[in-house]
PDB file of C-alpha atoms and ligand atoms in Angstrom:
ATOM      1  CA  MET A   1     125.609 142.573 169.360  1.00  0.00           C
ATOM      2  CA  ASN A   2     128.421 144.986 168.456  1.00  0.00           C
ATOM      3  CA  GLY A   3     126.975 148.518 168.076  1.00  0.00           C
ATOM      4  CA  ASP A   4     128.481 149.037 164.594  1.00  0.00           C
ATOM      5  CA  LEU A   5     126.335 146.233 163.225  1.00  0.00           C
ATOM      6  CA  GLU A   6     122.928 146.594 161.651  1.00  0.00           C
ATOM      7  CA  SER A   7     121.910 142.957 162.159  1.00  0.00           C
ATOM      8  CA  ILE A   8     123.249 139.470 162.722  1.00  0.00           C
ATOM      9  CA  VAL A   9     123.575 137.170 159.708  1.00  0.00           C
ATOM     10  CA  LEU A  10     124.814 134.041 161.494  1.00  0.00           C
ATOM     11  CA  THR A  11     124.985 133.455 165.234  1.00  0.00           C
ATOM     12  CA  GLU A  12     127.714 131.375 166.882  1.00  0.00           C
ATOM     13  CA  GLU A  13     125.363 128.388 167.037  1.00  0.00           C
ATOM     14  CA  GLN A  14     124.403 128.745 163.373  1.00  0.00           C
ATOM     15  CA  ILE A  15     128.067 128.979 162.362  1.00  0.00           C
ATOM     16  CA  GLU A  16     128.830 125.828 164.333  1.00  0.00           C
ATOM     17  CA  GLN A  17     126.103 123.986 162.448  1.00  0.00           C
ATOM     18  CA  LYS A  18     127.344 125.274 159.050  1.00  0.00           C
ATOM     19  CA  VAL A  19     130.881 124.181 159.920  1.00  0.00           C
ATOM     20  CA  LYS A  20     129.687 120.671 160.801  1.00  0.00           C
ATOM     21  CA  GLU A  21     127.858 120.373 157.492  1.00  0.00           C
ATOM     22  CA  ALA A  22     130.879 121.574 155.507  1.00  0.00           C
ATOM     23  CA  ALA A  23     133.163 119.153 157.392  1.00  0.00           C
ATOM     24  CA  ALA A  24     130.820 116.254 156.641  1.00  0.00           C
ATOM     25  CA  TRP A  25     130.781 117.213 152.965  1.00  0.00           C
ATOM     26  CA  LEU A  26     134.591 117.233 152.890  1.00  0.00           C
ATOM     27  CA  ASP A  27     134.822 113.941 154.799  1.00  0.00           C
ATOM     28  CA  ALA A  28     132.568 112.258 152.249  1.00  0.00           C
ATOM     29  CA  ARG A  29     134.658 113.619 149.405  1.00  0.00           C
ATOM     30  CA  PHE A  30     138.125 112.910 150.797  1.00  0.00           C
ATOM     31  CA  ALA A  31     137.647 109.655 152.744  1.00  0.00           C
ATOM     32  CA  GLY A  32     140.858 107.645 152.660  1.00  0.00           C
ATOM     33  CA  LYS A  33     142.881 110.545 151.250  1.00  0.00           C
ATOM     34  CA  TYR A  34     145.301 112.984 152.840  1.00  0.00           C
ATOM     35  CA  PRO A  35     144.463 116.403 151.393  1.00  0.00           C
ATOM     36  CA  LEU A  36     146.343 119.645 151.883  1.00  0.00           C
ATOM     37  CA  ALA A  37     143.992 122.227 153.395  1.00  0.00           C
ATOM     38  CA  ILE A  38     144.979 125.829 152.737  1.00  0.00           C
ATOM     39  CA  SER A  39     143.666 128.757 154.723  1.00  0.00           C
ATOM     40  CA  VAL A  40     143.547 132.003 152.785  1.00  0.00           C
ATOM     41  CA  LEU A  41     144.549 134.498 155.460  1.00  0.00           C
ATOM     42  CA  LYS A  42     143.516 136.440 157.265  1.00  0.00           C
ATOM     43  CA  GLY A  43     139.771 136.232 156.658  1.00  0.00           C
ATOM     44  CA  SER A  44     139.381 132.441 156.703  1.00  0.00           C
ATOM     45  CA  VAL A  45     141.397 131.740 159.845  1.00  0.00           C
ATOM     46  CA  MET A  46     138.503 131.243 162.291  1.00  0.00           C
ATOM     47  CA  PHE A  47     136.481 129.152 159.832  1.00  0.00           C
ATOM     48  CA  PHE A  48     139.555 127.140 158.863  1.00  0.00           C
ATOM     49  CA  CYS A  49     140.483 126.174 162.420  1.00  0.00           C
ATOM     50  CA  ASP A  50     136.932 125.114 163.236  1.00  0.00           C
ATOM     51  CA  LEU A  51     136.516 123.284 159.922  1.00  0.00           C
ATOM     52  CA  VAL A  52     139.657 121.132 160.076  1.00  0.00           C
ATOM     53  CA  ARG A  53     138.877 120.222 163.679  1.00  0.00           C
ATOM     54  CA  ALA A  54     135.334 119.188 162.730  1.00  0.00           C
ATOM     55  CA  MET A  55     136.647 116.867 159.995  1.00  0.00           C
ATOM     56  CA  GLN A  56     137.307 113.176 160.608  1.00  0.00           C
ATOM     57  CA  THR A  57     139.714 112.977 157.665  1.00  0.00           C
ATOM     58  CA  PRO A  58     143.291 113.876 158.587  1.00  0.00           C
ATOM     59  CA  VAL A  59     144.567 116.860 156.596  1.00  0.00           C
ATOM     60  CA  GLN A  60     147.861 118.689 156.272  1.00  0.00           C
ATOM     61  CA  ILE A  61     147.397 122.403 156.915  1.00  0.00           C
ATOM     62  CA  ASP A  62     149.094 125.387 155.332  1.00  0.00           C
ATOM     63  CA  PHE A  63     148.539 129.122 155.035  1.00  0.00           C
ATOM     64  CA  MET A  64     148.749 131.817 152.428  1.00  0.00           C
ATOM     65  CA  THR A  65     148.143 135.520 152.910  1.00  0.00           C
ATOM     66  CA  VAL A  66     146.365 137.194 150.031  1.00  0.00           C
ATOM     67  CA  SER A  67     145.332 140.808 150.045  1.00  0.00           C
ATOM     68  CA  SER A  68     142.845 142.272 147.601  1.00  0.00           C
ATOM     69  CA  TYR A  69     141.463 145.184 149.558  1.00  0.00           C
ATOM     70  CA  GLY A  70     143.219 148.360 150.518  1.00  0.00           C
ATOM     71  CA  SER A  71     141.780 149.393 153.812  1.00  0.00           C
ATOM     72  CA  GLY A  72     138.257 149.963 152.559  1.00  0.00           C
ATOM     73  CA  SER A  73     135.250 147.993 151.428  1.00  0.00           C
ATOM     74  CA  VAL A  74     135.838 148.018 147.652  1.00  0.00           C
ATOM     75  CA  SER A  75     138.154 145.427 146.099  1.00  0.00           C
ATOM     76  CA  THR A  76     141.245 146.738 144.310  1.00  0.00           C
ATOM     77  CA  GLY A  77     140.877 143.957 141.746  1.00  0.00           C
ATOM     78  CA  VAL A  78     144.349 142.403 141.651  1.00  0.00           C
ATOM     79  CA  PRO A  79     144.933 140.130 144.647  1.00  0.00           C
ATOM     80  CA  LYS A  80     148.493 140.220 145.960  1.00  0.00           C
ATOM     81  CA  ILE A  81     150.284 137.278 147.565  1.00  0.00           C
ATOM     82  CA  VAL A  82     151.699 138.703 150.755  1.00  0.00           C
ATOM     83  CA  MET A  83     152.863 135.354 152.183  1.00  0.00           C
ATOM     84  CA  ASP A  84     153.239 132.184 150.156  1.00  0.00           C
ATOM     85  CA  LEU A  85     152.676 128.557 151.158  1.00  0.00           C
ATOM     86  CA  ALA A  86     155.349 126.530 152.913  1.00  0.00           C
ATOM     87  CA  ALA A  87     154.219 123.219 151.378  1.00  0.00           C
ATOM     88  CA  SER A  88     154.432 122.017 147.796  1.00  0.00           C
ATOM     89  CA  VAL A  89     151.029 121.431 146.195  1.00  0.00           C
ATOM     90  CA  GLU A  90     152.401 119.193 143.440  1.00  0.00           C
ATOM     91  CA  GLY A  91     150.378 115.998 143.125  1.00  0.00           C
ATOM     92  CA  ARG A  92     148.223 116.942 146.120  1.00  0.00           C
ATOM     93  CA  ASP A  93     144.494 117.104 146.614  1.00  0.00           C
ATOM     94  CA  VAL A  94     144.128 120.733 147.672  1.00  0.00           C
ATOM     95  CA  ILE A  95     141.240 122.114 149.709  1.00  0.00           C
ATOM     96  CA  LEU A  96     141.207 125.893 149.574  1.00  0.00           C
ATOM     97  CA  VAL A  97     139.340 127.479 152.466  1.00  0.00           C
ATOM     98  CA  GLU A  98     138.028 130.981 151.796  1.00  0.00           C
ATOM     99  CA  ASP A  99     136.117 133.402 153.989  1.00  0.00           C
ATOM    100  CA  ILE A 100     133.984 134.846 151.194  1.00  0.00           C
ATOM    101  CA  VAL A 101     133.775 134.788 147.431  1.00  0.00           C
ATOM    102  CA  ASP A 102     132.882 138.290 146.263  1.00  0.00           C
ATOM    103  CA  SER A 103     134.101 139.426 142.816  1.00  0.00           C
ATOM    104  CA  GLY A 104     135.818 136.057 142.427  1.00  0.00           C
ATOM    105  CA  ASN A 105     139.188 137.636 141.589  1.00  0.00           C
ATOM    106  CA  THR A 106     140.973 136.105 144.569  1.00  0.00           C
ATOM    107  CA  LEU A 107     139.606 132.656 143.826  1.00  0.00           C
ATOM    108  CA  VAL A 108     140.666 132.761 140.173  1.00  0.00           C
ATOM    109  CA  ARG A 109     144.144 133.895 141.173  1.00  0.00           C
ATOM    110  CA  MET A 110     144.460 131.091 143.738  1.00  0.00           C
ATOM    111  CA  ARG A 111     143.068 128.464 141.374  1.00  0.00           C
ATOM    112  CA  ASP A 112     145.464 129.384 138.565  1.00  0.00           C
ATOM    113  CA  LEU A 113     148.389 129.460 140.958  1.00  0.00           C
ATOM    114  CA  ILE A 114     147.660 126.146 142.671  1.00  0.00           C
ATOM    115  CA  LEU A 115     146.735 124.225 139.527  1.00  0.00           C
ATOM    116  CA  GLY A 116     149.710 125.854 137.789  1.00  0.00           C
ATOM    117  CA  ARG A 117     151.968 124.381 140.471  1.00  0.00           C
ATOM    118  CA  GLY A 118     150.688 120.897 139.664  1.00  0.00           C
ATOM    119  CA  ALA A 119     148.014 120.141 142.273  1.00  0.00           C
ATOM    120  CA  LYS A 120     146.149 116.906 141.522  1.00  0.00           C
ATOM    121  CA  SER A 121     142.768 118.389 142.440  1.00  0.00           C
ATOM    122  CA  PHE A 122     141.420 121.724 143.647  1.00  0.00           C
ATOM    123  CA  THR A 123     138.345 122.049 145.856  1.00  0.00           C
ATOM    124  CA  VAL A 124     137.080 125.325 147.261  1.00  0.00           C
ATOM    125  CA  VAL A 125     135.100 125.637 150.455  1.00  0.00           C
ATOM    126  CA  ALA A 126     133.852 129.117 151.266  1.00  0.00           C
ATOM    127  CA  LEU A 127     132.124 130.274 154.390  1.00  0.00           C
ATOM    128  CA  MET A 128     130.165 132.996 152.607  1.00  0.00           C
ATOM    129  CA  ASP A 129     129.210 133.590 148.983  1.00  0.00           C
ATOM    130  CA  LYS A 130     128.020 136.816 147.332  1.00  0.00           C
ATOM    131  CA  PRO A 131     126.967 135.540 143.887  1.00  0.00           C
ATOM    132  CA  SER A 132     125.411 138.859 142.841  1.00  0.00           C
ATOM    133  CA  ARG A 133     128.832 140.553 143.029  1.00  0.00           C
ATOM    134  CA  ARG A 134     130.739 138.193 140.762  1.00  0.00           C
ATOM    135  CA  VAL A 135     132.825 139.778 137.964  1.00  0.00           C
ATOM    136  CA  VAL A 136     134.623 136.585 136.897  1.00  0.00           C
ATOM    137  CA  ASP A 137     132.961 133.253 136.229  1.00  0.00           C
ATOM    138  CA  VAL A 138     134.027 131.171 139.200  1.00  0.00           C
ATOM    139  CA  LYS A 139     132.262 129.270 141.973  1.00  0.00           C
ATOM    140  CA  ALA A 140     133.103 127.614 145.258  1.00  0.00           C
ATOM    141  CA  ASP A 141     132.539 123.854 145.245  1.00  0.00           C
ATOM    142  CA  TYR A 142     130.855 124.281 148.611  1.00  0.00           C
ATOM    143  CA  ALA A 143     129.562 127.510 150.134  1.00  0.00           C
ATOM    144  CA  CYS A 144     128.078 127.520 153.624  1.00  0.00           C
ATOM    145  CA  TYR A 145     125.899 130.588 153.206  1.00  0.00           C
ATOM    146  CA  GLU A 146     124.763 132.959 150.432  1.00  0.00           C
ATOM    147  CA  ILE A 147     124.198 136.647 151.034  1.00  0.00           C
ATOM    148  CA  GLY A 148     123.188 139.619 148.911  1.00  0.00           C
ATOM    149  CA  ASP A 149     125.216 142.741 148.307  1.00  0.00           C
ATOM    150  CA  GLU A 150     125.896 143.596 151.953  1.00  0.00           C
ATOM    151  CA  PHE A 151     129.176 144.233 153.716  1.00  0.00           C
ATOM    152  CA  ILE A 152     129.575 141.704 156.494  1.00  0.00           C
ATOM    153  CA  VAL A 153     132.088 141.371 159.304  1.00  0.00           C
ATOM    154  CA  GLY A 154     132.979 139.000 162.127  1.00  0.00           C
ATOM    155  CA  TYR A 155     134.302 135.432 162.496  1.00  0.00           C
ATOM    156  CA  GLY A 156     137.422 136.392 160.529  1.00  0.00           C
ATOM    157  CA  LEU A 157     135.854 138.955 158.201  1.00  0.00           C
ATOM    158  CA  ASP A 158     137.036 142.527 158.645  1.00  0.00           C
ATOM    159  CA  TYR A 159     136.481 146.103 157.715  1.00  0.00           C
ATOM    160  CA  ALA A 160     139.833 147.945 157.840  1.00  0.00           C
ATOM    161  CA  GLN A 161     141.194 145.076 159.989  1.00  0.00           C
ATOM    162  CA  LYS A 162     138.465 145.508 162.588  1.00  0.00           C
ATOM    163  CA  TYR A 163     135.711 143.145 163.802  1.00  0.00           C
ATOM    164  CA  ARG A 164     137.554 139.917 162.885  1.00  0.00           C
ATOM    165  CA  THR A 165     137.366 138.539 166.409  1.00  0.00           C
ATOM    166  CA  LEU A 166     133.587 138.765 166.786  1.00  0.00           C
ATOM    167  CA  PRO A 167     132.322 135.191 167.217  1.00  0.00           C
ATOM    168  CA  TYR A 168     129.277 135.838 164.973  1.00  0.00           C
ATOM    169  CA  ILE A 169     128.743 137.394 161.516  1.00  0.00           C
ATOM    170  CA  GLY A 170     126.759 140.578 161.005  1.00  0.00           C
ATOM    171  CA  ILE A 171     125.996 143.318 158.508  1.00  0.00           C
ATOM    172  CA  LEU A 172     128.083 146.441 159.071  1.00  0.00           C
ATOM    173  CA  LYS A 173     126.125 149.703 159.261  1.00  0.00           C
ATOM    174  CA  ARG A 174     126.581 151.666 156.036  1.00  0.00           C
ATOM    175  CA  GLU A 175     127.468 154.825 157.942  1.00  0.00           C
ATOM    176  CA  ILE A 176     130.648 153.073 159.151  1.00  0.00           C
ATOM    177  CA  TYR A 177     132.117 152.542 155.682  1.00  0.00           C
ATOM    178  CA  GLU A 178     130.406 155.305 153.730  1.00  0.00           C
ATOM    179  CA  LYS A 179     131.597 158.214 155.822  1.00  0.00           C
TER     180      LYS A 179
HETATM  181  P1  IMP B   1     137.076 138.852 145.830  1.00  0.00           P
HETATM  182  O1  IMP B   1     138.476 138.671 145.326  1.00  0.00           O
HETATM  183  O2  IMP B   1     136.446 140.109 145.337  1.00  0.00           O
HETATM  184  O3  IMP B   1     136.201 137.638 145.607  1.00  0.00           O
HETATM  185  O4  IMP B   1     137.135 139.127 147.369  1.00  0.00           O
HETATM  186  C1  IMP B   1     137.709 138.290 148.222  1.00  0.00           C
HETATM  187  C2  IMP B   1     138.064 138.977 149.531  1.00  0.00           C
HETATM  188  O5  IMP B   1     137.419 140.230 149.737  1.00  0.00           O
HETATM  189  C3  IMP B   1     137.582 138.098 150.632  1.00  0.00           C
HETATM  190  O6  IMP B   1     138.476 137.045 150.885  1.00  0.00           O
HETATM  191  C4  IMP B   1     137.423 139.085 151.770  1.00  0.00           C
HETATM  192  O7  IMP B   1     138.639 139.224 152.468  1.00  0.00           O
HETATM  193  C5  IMP B   1     137.055 140.373 151.099  1.00  0.00           C
HETATM  194  N1  IMP B   1     135.593 140.645 151.200  1.00  0.00           N
HETATM  195  C6  IMP B   1     134.669 140.589 150.232  1.00  0.00           C
HETATM  196  N2  IMP B   1     133.440 140.888 150.677  1.00  0.00           N
HETATM  197  C7  IMP B   1     133.583 141.132 152.001  1.00  0.00           C
HETATM  198  C8  IMP B   1     132.660 141.473 153.063  1.00  0.00           C
HETATM  199  O8  IMP B   1     131.440 141.609 152.901  1.00  0.00           O
HETATM  200  N3  IMP B   1     133.225 141.646 154.284  1.00  0.00           N
HETATM  201  C9  IMP B   1     134.547 141.503 154.536  1.00  0.00           C
HETATM  202  N4  IMP B   1     135.436 141.166 153.591  1.00  0.00           N
HETATM  203  C10 IMP B   1     134.955 140.980 152.334  1.00  0.00           C
HETATM  204 MG1   MG B   2     139.480 141.150 154.125  1.00  0.00          MG
END
C-alpha cells in the first residue's frame, strides 16, 4: 500500500467485481440501445475504461473535463468545463460516468447541461458516493460504493493531481492534506 494512505477502501479485485456489477446493471437497462457514455475527466477515466469494456452493449464514448477543485481537498463550488464534448447529445440516451459524487454540484451542472442540450435520457453511474456531504439534492442512478466523510484517492481519484494511477482506492492520511 502507498505510504500516504491510512487504509485501503477497495482492492483491485473488489473494484473489478464492482465494475462487473455496474456493467451488468447498465446492460440490463440499455439492451438493444446505443447509448452515449461520457467520462467526466480526469477522475473517472480508469473506471470508465473498465466499465465500457465490461459491458456487452455497444456504446459510443466521449469525454468532458470538468474541474471543481483548486488543488486542494475542498470543492470550490462552481464546476468549470475545461474541455467540452465532441459529440452531440441531442436525442441520445446518455450515460454519465463519474468518479465520485460529493457535494453534488458537478452532477447538477452536468445534468442541466446535458438535458438542456436535448438528451433523450440521462443516467448517472458513479464509482463512489459520499451521501453525507451532499449540498444539493441529487443522486446517482447507480453508485458502486458508499463512503463516509473521508478523502479517498486512487483508481482515477486524486489529491493535487497525485495518486490517480494507484490501482486500488484508499483513504489519504489527514496529515497529507491538512498540513
Ligand atoms: P462535487 O461536485 O462536490 O460532487 O465533487 C465532484 C468532484 O470532486 C469529483 O468528481 C472528484 O473529482 C472530487 N472529489 C470529491 N471527493 C473526493 C475525494 O474524496 N477524493 C478525490 N476527489 C474527490
Ligand atoms: Mg479531482
